[in-house]
Amino acid sequence: MKQPPQSTGLAVSLLAWYDRARRDLPWRAAPGSSSDPYRVWLSEIMLQQTTVATVAPYYRAFLDRWPRVQDLAAATLDDVLHAWQGLGYYARARNMHACARVVAAEHGGRFPASEAELRALPGIGPYTAAAIAAIAFNRPATPVDGNVERVMARLYAVEQALPGAKPELRRRAARLTPQRRPGDYAQAVMDLGATICTPRNPDCGVCPWRGACRALADGRTGELPRRAASGARPLRRGIAFWAWRRDGSILLRRRPERGLLGGMMEVPSTAWRSAPWTIGEATAEAPVTADWQALPGIVRHTFTHFHLELEVAAGQCDGRSKQRGAEGEWVALDALTGYALPTVMKKVVGHAAAALDQNQ
């Protein structure tokens, strides 16, 4: 499909800027070189809702440990989750591992090139499929992330607020995607949003699209993109059970594979709900029988959609588990670093250890 003249001119000017100012990223192929689909996929999964600065060392560590998709597929989920600690949104790690296994087993270790086939793989949605198709296979696909949405909203002065404006912004972005060098172009728009067309104080004076930007012409770059008002995060509460034995080990439990923090190890807890818990009420959900005593203080943590407050109850027991929910495992305190504990559970461990030290 032939592009409008303005679209072609914008793509040409952006690619010329990209050739001069492209970011040097560890997963980005050198100019003129082909991109490795495995590296593109790995970086795109890690970059979801995470910054480049945070991802870079994790990416290098994963690539050193699992240089091919077959190597990652052969790893255990526990090893992958442990290596992922600190990146958050652990469903990404579970899906990444599942995807690696499908690619290795069903695709001969090669990622498919089409968006439709990529979207059929675990953990790959529309954005990631488009990014891989464009960057790794040079297909004329249009990945649209937050950076791209912001650029399009300003370029065309789109008044509708996000998230409602997403379909229009995707259409606008797709019309600009060139047939020539679509992979470079996709990365160029991302770079433009990340380095020049930033959320605050965009550097419009050096932008290659400044002559065409409607928001700049109207003096409204600070107003766009508009965002719908978001509601306050609800508060949930629970009680975590610090079960310990005389040998110094504590009880951990694996969370169900599906759901928040799925497949991760946890200090067992009650369900997380809006109403406060009492120790007496919570005992029915305790993983083992013990004389539970509430420790002073509260562990607080914020997830994407809610705030969490956990009280901690400690109890010594003989290790006989009720086997509630998932299987429990007794772990020595000095061995906890070998387990994939999410950040909220690391907070529980630190809180309980400090509280019990003060009581001794």
Tab-separated table of C-alpha atoms in Angstrom:
chain	number	residue	atom	x	y	z
A	1	MET	CA	0.000	0.000	0.000
A	2	LYS	CA	1.399	3.355	-1.070
A	3	GLN	CA	1.917	5.834	1.768
A	4	PRO	CA	0.854	9.482	1.768
A	5	PRO	CA	3.746	11.812	0.848
A	6	GLN	CA	3.873	13.354	4.327
A	7	SER	CA	4.128	9.879	5.923
A	8	THR	CA	7.024	8.950	3.644
A	9	GLY	CA	8.817	12.203	4.431
A	10	LEU	CA	8.399	11.747	8.181
A	11	ALA	CA	9.807	8.210	8.006
A	12	VAL	CA	12.799	9.365	5.952
A	13	SER	CA	13.620	12.231	8.323
A	14	LEU	CA	13.265	10.022	11.380
A	15	LEU	CA	15.517	7.307	9.952
A	16	ALA	CA	18.151	9.916	9.077
A	17	TRP	CA	18.026	11.147	12.686
A	18	TYR	CA	18.198	7.558	13.971
A	19	ASP	CA	21.319	6.843	11.931
A	20	ARG	CA	23.013	9.732	13.750
A	21	ALA	CA	21.546	9.432	17.244
A	22	ARG	CA	20.504	5.803	17.828
A	23	ARG	CA	20.962	4.530	21.372
A	24	ASP	CA	23.627	1.899	21.985
A	25	LEU	CA	21.657	-0.860	23.726
A	26	PRO	CA	22.996	-4.334	24.589
A	27	TRP	CA	20.250	-6.115	22.642
A	28	ARG	CA	20.411	-3.855	19.589
A	29	ALA	CA	22.263	-5.136	16.515
A	30	ALA	CA	25.036	-3.005	15.038
A	31	PRO	CA	24.070	-0.791	12.067
A	32	GLY	CA	23.714	-2.894	8.941
A	33	SER	CA	23.626	-6.176	10.906
A	34	SER	CA	20.688	-8.550	11.287
A	35	SER	CA	19.044	-8.855	14.694
A	36	ASP	CA	18.930	-12.175	16.530
A	37	PRO	CA	15.227	-13.008	17.124
A	38	TYR	CA	16.049	-14.665	20.463
A	39	ARG	CA	17.797	-11.537	21.743
A	40	VAL	CA	15.028	-9.282	20.488
A	41	TRP	CA	12.371	-11.450	22.153
A	42	LEU	CA	14.312	-11.712	25.419
A	43	SER	CA	14.794	-7.948	25.636
A	44	GLU	CA	11.201	-7.135	24.724
A	45	ILE	CA	9.811	-9.446	27.418
A	46	MET	CA	12.131	-7.936	30.013
A	47	LEU	CA	11.372	-4.357	28.961
A	48	GLN	CA	7.634	-4.675	29.526
A	49	GLN	CA	6.805	-2.158	32.293
A	50	THR	CA	10.508	-1.920	33.193
A	51	THR	CA	13.180	0.658	32.344
A	52	VAL	CA	16.167	0.130	30.062
A	53	ALA	CA	18.602	0.886	32.910
A	54	THR	CA	17.017	-1.801	35.105
A	55	VAL	CA	16.824	-4.416	32.360
A	56	ALA	CA	20.363	-4.144	30.933
A	57	PRO	CA	22.231	-6.124	33.637
A	58	TYR	CA	19.494	-8.783	33.803
A	59	TYR	CA	19.578	-9.150	30.030
A	60	ARG	CA	23.334	-9.679	30.013
A	61	ALA	CA	23.116	-12.184	32.879
A	62	PHE	CA	20.354	-14.184	31.134
A	63	LEU	CA	22.262	-14.202	27.858
A	64	ASP	CA	25.477	-15.334	29.562
A	65	ARG	CA	23.641	-18.149	31.306
A	66	TRP	CA	21.253	-19.127	28.500
A	67	PRO	CA	22.774	-17.956	25.182
A	68	ARG	CA	20.195	-19.779	23.016
A	69	VAL	CA	16.473	-20.307	23.322
A	70	GLN	CA	17.165	-24.061	23.641
A	71	ASP	CA	19.306	-23.367	26.719
A	72	LEU	CA	16.538	-21.347	28.344
A	73	ALA	CA	14.006	-24.045	27.490
A	74	ALA	CA	16.173	-26.656	29.238
A	75	ALA	CA	16.376	-24.595	32.447
A	76	THR	CA	14.073	-25.240	35.385
A	77	LEU	CA	11.357	-22.717	36.164
A	78	ASP	CA	12.877	-22.228	39.623
A	79	ASP	CA	16.215	-21.234	38.063
A	80	VAL	CA	14.497	-18.770	35.737
A	81	LEU	CA	12.389	-17.242	38.516
A	82	HIS	CA	15.451	-16.923	40.727
A	83	ALA	CA	17.395	-15.140	37.980
A	84	TRP	CA	14.379	-12.885	37.404
A	85	GLN	CA	14.216	-11.644	41.013
A	86	GLY	CA	14.008	-7.866	41.113
A	87	LEU	CA	12.357	-7.390	37.713
A	88	GLY	CA	8.827	-7.858	39.082
A	89	TYR	CA	5.698	-8.923	37.184
A	90	TYR	CA	6.728	-12.553	37.522
A	91	ALA	CA	4.107	-13.810	35.098
A	92	ARG	CA	6.477	-12.544	32.402
A	93	ALA	CA	9.172	-14.953	33.578
A	94	ARG	CA	6.777	-17.905	33.676
A	95	ASN	CA	5.462	-17.133	30.203
A	96	MET	CA	8.976	-16.534	28.914
A	97	HIS	CA	10.054	-19.983	30.088
A	98	ALA	CA	6.933	-21.570	28.587
A	99	CYS	CA	7.521	-19.734	25.306
A	100	ALA	CA	11.136	-20.898	25.127
A	101	ARG	CA	9.979	-24.493	25.533
A	102	VAL	CA	7.392	-24.151	22.764
A	103	VAL	CA	9.893	-22.538	20.383
A	104	ALA	CA	12.474	-25.237	21.132
A	105	ALA	CA	10.066	-28.171	20.925
A	106	GLU	CA	7.651	-27.097	18.184
A	107	HIS	CA	9.621	-24.644	16.042
A	108	GLY	CA	13.069	-26.217	16.004
A	109	GLY	CA	14.525	-23.429	18.129
A	110	ARG	CA	13.552	-20.751	15.589
A	111	PHE	CA	11.066	-17.987	16.280
A	112	PRO	CA	8.353	-17.605	13.623
A	113	ALA	CA	8.470	-14.391	11.601
A	114	SER	CA	4.807	-13.461	11.253
A	115	GLU	CA	2.873	-11.506	13.864
A	116	ALA	CA	0.063	-14.075	13.867
A	117	GLU	CA	2.416	-16.979	14.603
A	118	LEU	CA	4.297	-14.970	17.226
A	119	ARG	CA	1.077	-14.057	19.029
A	120	ALA	CA	0.247	-17.750	19.336
A	121	LEU	CA	3.284	-18.199	21.608
A	122	PRO	CA	2.969	-17.879	25.415
A	123	GLY	CA	3.444	-14.372	26.763
A	124	ILE	CA	3.582	-12.640	23.377
A	125	GLY	CA	0.882	-10.021	22.853
A	126	PRO	CA	0.253	-7.598	19.986
A	127	TYR	CA	3.045	-5.170	20.901
A	128	THR	CA	5.727	-7.815	21.425
A	129	ALA	CA	4.725	-9.702	18.264
A	130	ALA	CA	4.960	-6.512	16.218
A	131	ALA	CA	8.309	-5.590	17.782
A	132	ILE	CA	9.841	-8.990	17.019
A	133	ALA	CA	8.407	-9.089	13.494
A	134	ALA	CA	9.745	-5.609	12.724
A	135	ILE	CA	13.106	-5.639	14.498
A	136	ALA	CA	14.137	-9.277	14.076
A	137	PHE	CA	12.580	-10.011	10.675
A	138	ASN	CA	12.247	-6.526	9.126
A	139	ARG	CA	8.523	-6.993	8.557
A	140	PRO	CA	6.434	-3.770	8.175
A	141	ALA	CA	4.850	-4.194	11.604
A	142	THR	CA	4.041	-1.395	14.040
A	143	PRO	CA	4.856	-1.937	17.723
A	144	VAL	CA	3.116	0.721	19.831
A	145	ASP	CA	4.297	1.200	23.406
A	146	GLY	CA	3.962	4.182	25.733
A	147	ASN	CA	6.746	6.062	23.977
A	148	VAL	CA	5.112	5.641	20.579
A	149	GLU	CA	1.686	6.634	21.943
A	150	ARG	CA	3.135	9.843	23.360
A	151	VAL	CA	4.885	10.729	20.095
A	152	MET	CA	1.746	10.133	18.026
A	153	ALA	CA	-0.510	12.000	20.439
A	154	ARG	CA	1.713	15.077	20.151
A	155	LEU	CA	2.496	14.785	16.456
A	156	TYR	CA	-1.215	14.743	15.574
A	157	ALA	CA	-2.538	16.646	18.643
A	158	VAL	CA	-4.913	13.798	19.545
A	159	GLU	CA	-7.394	15.163	22.077
A	160	GLN	CA	-8.931	11.923	23.308
A	161	ALA	CA	-7.495	10.732	26.619
A	162	LEU	CA	-5.657	7.458	27.125
A	163	PRO	CA	-6.441	4.616	27.320
A	164	GLY	CA	-9.434	5.354	25.071
A	165	ALA	CA	-7.167	6.936	22.450
A	166	LYS	CA	-5.087	3.796	21.944
A	167	PRO	CA	-6.880	2.550	18.772
A	168	GLU	CA	-6.518	5.934	17.059
A	169	LEU	CA	-2.865	6.244	18.062
A	170	ARG	CA	-2.177	2.740	16.708
A	171	ARG	CA	-3.824	3.673	13.404
A	172	ARG	CA	-1.789	6.852	13.181
A	173	ALA	CA	1.430	4.980	13.944
A	174	ALA	CA	0.690	2.232	11.410
A	175	ARG	CA	0.198	4.771	8.604
A	176	LEU	CA	3.728	6.064	9.169
A	177	THR	CA	5.464	2.669	9.172
A	178	PRO	CA	7.599	2.415	6.005
A	179	GLN	CA	8.152	-0.639	3.850
A	180	ARG	CA	11.883	0.102	3.823
A	181	ARG	CA	13.791	-0.477	7.095
A	182	PRO	CA	10.682	-1.024	9.250
A	183	GLY	CA	12.791	-2.539	12.026
A	184	ASP	CA	15.045	0.495	12.255
A	185	TYR	CA	12.009	2.752	12.007
A	186	ALA	CA	10.270	0.969	14.913
A	187	GLN	CA	13.336	1.440	17.090
A	188	ALA	CA	13.698	5.029	15.917
A	189	VAL	CA	10.202	5.988	17.138
A	190	MET	CA	10.927	4.325	20.483
A	191	ASP	CA	14.207	6.232	20.748
A	192	LEU	CA	12.474	9.485	19.841
A	193	GLY	CA	9.993	9.019	22.677
A	194	ALA	CA	12.626	7.880	25.159
A	195	THR	CA	15.210	10.600	24.522
A	196	ILE	CA	13.515	13.654	22.983
A	197	CYS	CA	9.708	13.463	23.132
A	198	THR	CA	9.830	12.681	26.850
A	199	PRO	CA	6.838	12.894	29.213
A	200	ARG	CA	8.119	16.122	30.772
A	201	ASN	CA	10.176	18.893	29.181
A	202	PRO	CA	10.525	17.410	25.678
A	203	ASP	CA	13.549	18.692	23.750
A	204	CYS	CA	11.510	19.891	20.787
A	205	GLY	CA	14.305	22.042	19.355
A	206	VAL	CA	16.261	18.991	18.192
A	207	CYS	CA	13.310	16.791	17.217
A	208	PRO	CA	13.400	15.622	13.582
A	209	TRP	CA	9.590	15.940	13.467
A	210	ARG	CA	9.358	19.435	14.966
A	211	GLY	CA	8.185	20.970	11.694
A	212	ALA	CA	5.195	18.610	11.481
A	213	CYS	CA	4.250	18.420	15.181
A	214	ARG	CA	0.817	19.941	15.807
A	215	ALA	CA	1.214	19.983	19.586
A	216	LEU	CA	4.438	21.985	19.263
A	217	ALA	CA	2.801	24.412	16.829
A	218	ASP	CA	-0.038	24.959	19.315
A	219	GLY	CA	2.271	25.167	22.341
A	220	ARG	CA	0.584	22.167	23.930
A	221	THR	CA	3.264	19.479	24.197
A	222	GLY	CA	2.940	19.582	27.986
A	223	GLU	CA	-0.783	18.784	27.797
A	224	LEU	CA	-0.578	15.739	25.546
A	225	PRO	CA	-1.208	12.899	25.669
A	226	ARG	CA	-4.224	13.357	27.897
A	227	ARG	CA	-4.927	10.664	30.449
A	228	ALA	CA	-8.176	9.689	32.089
A	229	ALA	CA	-8.198	10.142	35.843
A	230	SER	CA	-7.244	6.918	37.589
A	231	GLY	CA	-8.951	5.695	40.718
A	232	ALA	CA	-7.148	5.199	43.986
A	233	ARG	CA	-5.565	1.788	44.551
A	234	PRO	CA	-7.578	-0.298	47.017
A	235	LEU	CA	-5.995	-1.613	50.214
A	236	ARG	CA	-5.808	-5.345	50.917
A	237	ARG	CA	-4.756	-6.997	54.152
A	238	GLY	CA	-3.455	-10.375	55.226
A	239	ILE	CA	-1.437	-12.263	57.830
A	240	ALA	CA	1.801	-14.059	56.947
A	241	PHE	CA	2.826	-17.076	59.015
A	242	TRP	CA	6.473	-17.233	60.118
A	243	ALA	CA	6.576	-20.938	61.023
A	244	TRP	CA	9.932	-22.024	62.448
A	245	ARG	CA	11.499	-25.148	63.924
A	246	ARG	CA	14.169	-25.604	66.564
A	247	ASP	CA	16.760	-26.285	63.885
A	248	GLY	CA	16.252	-22.711	62.656
A	249	SER	CA	14.477	-23.527	59.406
A	250	ILE	CA	11.298	-21.783	58.306
A	251	LEU	CA	8.403	-22.925	56.170
A	252	LEU	CA	8.061	-21.689	52.590
A	253	ARG	CA	5.281	-22.554	50.205
A	254	ARG	CA	4.938	-22.322	46.445
A	255	ARG	CA	2.127	-20.130	45.183
A	256	PRO	CA	-0.259	-21.539	42.539
A	257	GLU	CA	1.078	-21.298	38.996
A	258	ARG	CA	-1.769	-19.049	37.888
A	259	GLY	CA	-2.418	-15.673	39.430
A	260	LEU	CA	-0.355	-12.992	41.136
A	261	LEU	CA	3.252	-14.071	41.844
A	262	GLY	CA	2.376	-17.448	40.337
A	263	GLY	CA	4.939	-20.179	40.858
A	264	MET	CA	6.990	-18.092	43.298
A	265	MET	CA	7.931	-19.225	46.803
A	266	GLU	CA	6.273	-17.381	49.674
A	267	VAL	CA	6.047	-17.161	53.417
A	268	PRO	CA	2.557	-18.738	53.708
A	269	SER	CA	-0.227	-16.251	54.318
A	270	THR	CA	-3.960	-15.865	54.494
A	271	ALA	CA	-5.909	-14.663	51.514
A	272	TRP	CA	-5.453	-10.945	50.831
A	273	ARG	CA	-8.720	-9.073	51.313
A	274	SER	CA	-10.068	-5.627	52.179
A	275	ALA	CA	-11.277	-6.500	55.679
A	276	PRO	CA	-8.685	-6.798	58.503
A	277	TRP	CA	-7.847	-10.235	59.912
A	278	THR	CA	-7.645	-11.312	63.538
A	279	ILE	CA	-5.105	-13.921	64.612
A	280	GLY	CA	-7.900	-16.185	65.781
A	281	GLU	CA	-9.679	-15.984	62.459
A	282	ALA	CA	-6.468	-16.383	60.458
A	283	THR	CA	-5.420	-19.557	62.309
A	284	ALA	CA	-7.841	-21.547	60.164
A	285	GLU	CA	-5.651	-20.702	57.153
A	286	ALA	CA	-2.307	-21.356	58.880
A	287	PRO	CA	-0.125	-23.895	57.052
A	288	VAL	CA	0.884	-25.753	60.242
A	289	THR	CA	-0.308	-26.065	63.820
A	290	ALA	CA	1.437	-23.681	66.208
A	291	ASP	CA	0.858	-21.179	69.008
A	292	TRP	CA	0.701	-18.137	66.748
A	293	GLN	CA	1.802	-14.802	68.176
A	294	ALA	CA	1.484	-11.520	66.303
A	295	LEU	CA	4.775	-9.692	65.760
A	296	PRO	CA	4.793	-5.899	66.119
A	297	GLY	CA	4.613	-3.764	62.984
A	298	ILE	CA	3.215	-4.163	59.474
A	299	VAL	CA	4.806	-5.071	56.154
A	300	ARG	CA	3.620	-2.747	53.379
A	301	HIS	CA	3.957	-3.322	49.657
A	302	THR	CA	2.362	-1.813	46.553
A	303	PHE	CA	1.388	-3.817	43.487
A	304	THR	CA	0.172	-2.336	40.221
A	305	HIS	CA	-3.487	-2.444	41.186
A	306	PHE	CA	-3.550	-2.429	44.981
A	307	HIS	CA	-1.701	-1.690	48.218
A	308	LEU	CA	-1.000	-4.570	50.590
A	309	GLU	CA	-0.544	-4.613	54.360
A	310	LEU	CA	0.648	-7.848	55.961
A	311	GLU	CA	0.853	-8.566	59.644
A	312	VAL	CA	3.229	-11.355	60.596
A	313	ALA	CA	2.422	-14.110	63.055
A	314	ALA	CA	5.260	-16.299	64.366
A	315	GLY	CA	4.953	-19.780	65.744
A	316	GLN	CA	7.253	-22.691	66.575
A	317	CYS	CA	6.093	-26.106	65.426
A	318	ASP	CA	7.277	-29.634	64.844
A	319	GLY	CA	7.081	-29.379	61.061
A	320	ARG	CA	3.927	-31.384	60.472
A	321	SER	CA	2.221	-29.512	57.628
A	322	LYS	CA	-1.487	-29.445	56.982
A	323	GLN	CA	-0.616	-29.258	53.284
A	324	ARG	CA	-3.004	-26.364	52.695
A	325	GLY	CA	-3.001	-25.208	49.077
A	326	ALA	CA	0.487	-25.988	47.811
A	327	GLU	CA	3.266	-28.140	49.212
A	328	GLY	CA	5.462	-26.593	51.898
A	329	GLU	CA	9.237	-26.808	52.218
A	330	TRP	CA	11.403	-26.232	55.298
A	331	VAL	CA	14.361	-24.004	54.475
A	332	ALA	CA	17.333	-22.906	56.564
A	333	LEU	CA	17.540	-19.132	56.966
A	334	ASP	CA	20.974	-18.952	55.386
A	335	ALA	CA	19.643	-20.834	52.327
A	336	LEU	CA	16.829	-18.396	51.542
A	337	THR	CA	18.912	-16.596	48.922
A	338	GLY	CA	18.712	-19.707	46.778
A	339	TYR	CA	14.923	-19.396	46.447
A	340	ALA	CA	12.866	-17.196	44.146
A	341	LEU	CA	11.208	-14.955	46.705
A	342	PRO	CA	9.259	-11.946	45.393
A	343	THR	CA	10.036	-8.553	46.908
A	344	VAL	CA	7.018	-8.543	49.219
A	345	MET	CA	8.151	-11.838	50.744
A	346	LYS	CA	11.696	-10.575	51.181
A	347	LYS	CA	10.138	-7.752	53.189
A	348	VAL	CA	8.286	-10.304	55.326
A	349	VAL	CA	11.506	-12.227	55.946
A	350	GLY	CA	13.365	-9.075	56.954
A	351	HIS	CA	10.529	-7.891	59.173
A	352	ALA	CA	10.160	-11.206	60.983
A	353	ALA	CA	13.889	-11.691	61.493
A	354	ALA	CA	14.291	-8.179	62.905
A	355	ALA	CA	11.266	-8.478	65.213
A	356	LEU	CA	12.357	-11.832	66.603
A	357	ASP	CA	15.930	-10.611	67.154
A	358	GLN	CA	14.592	-7.781	69.294
A	359	ASN	CA	12.624	-10.221	71.432
A	360	GLN	CA	15.628	-12.420	72.188
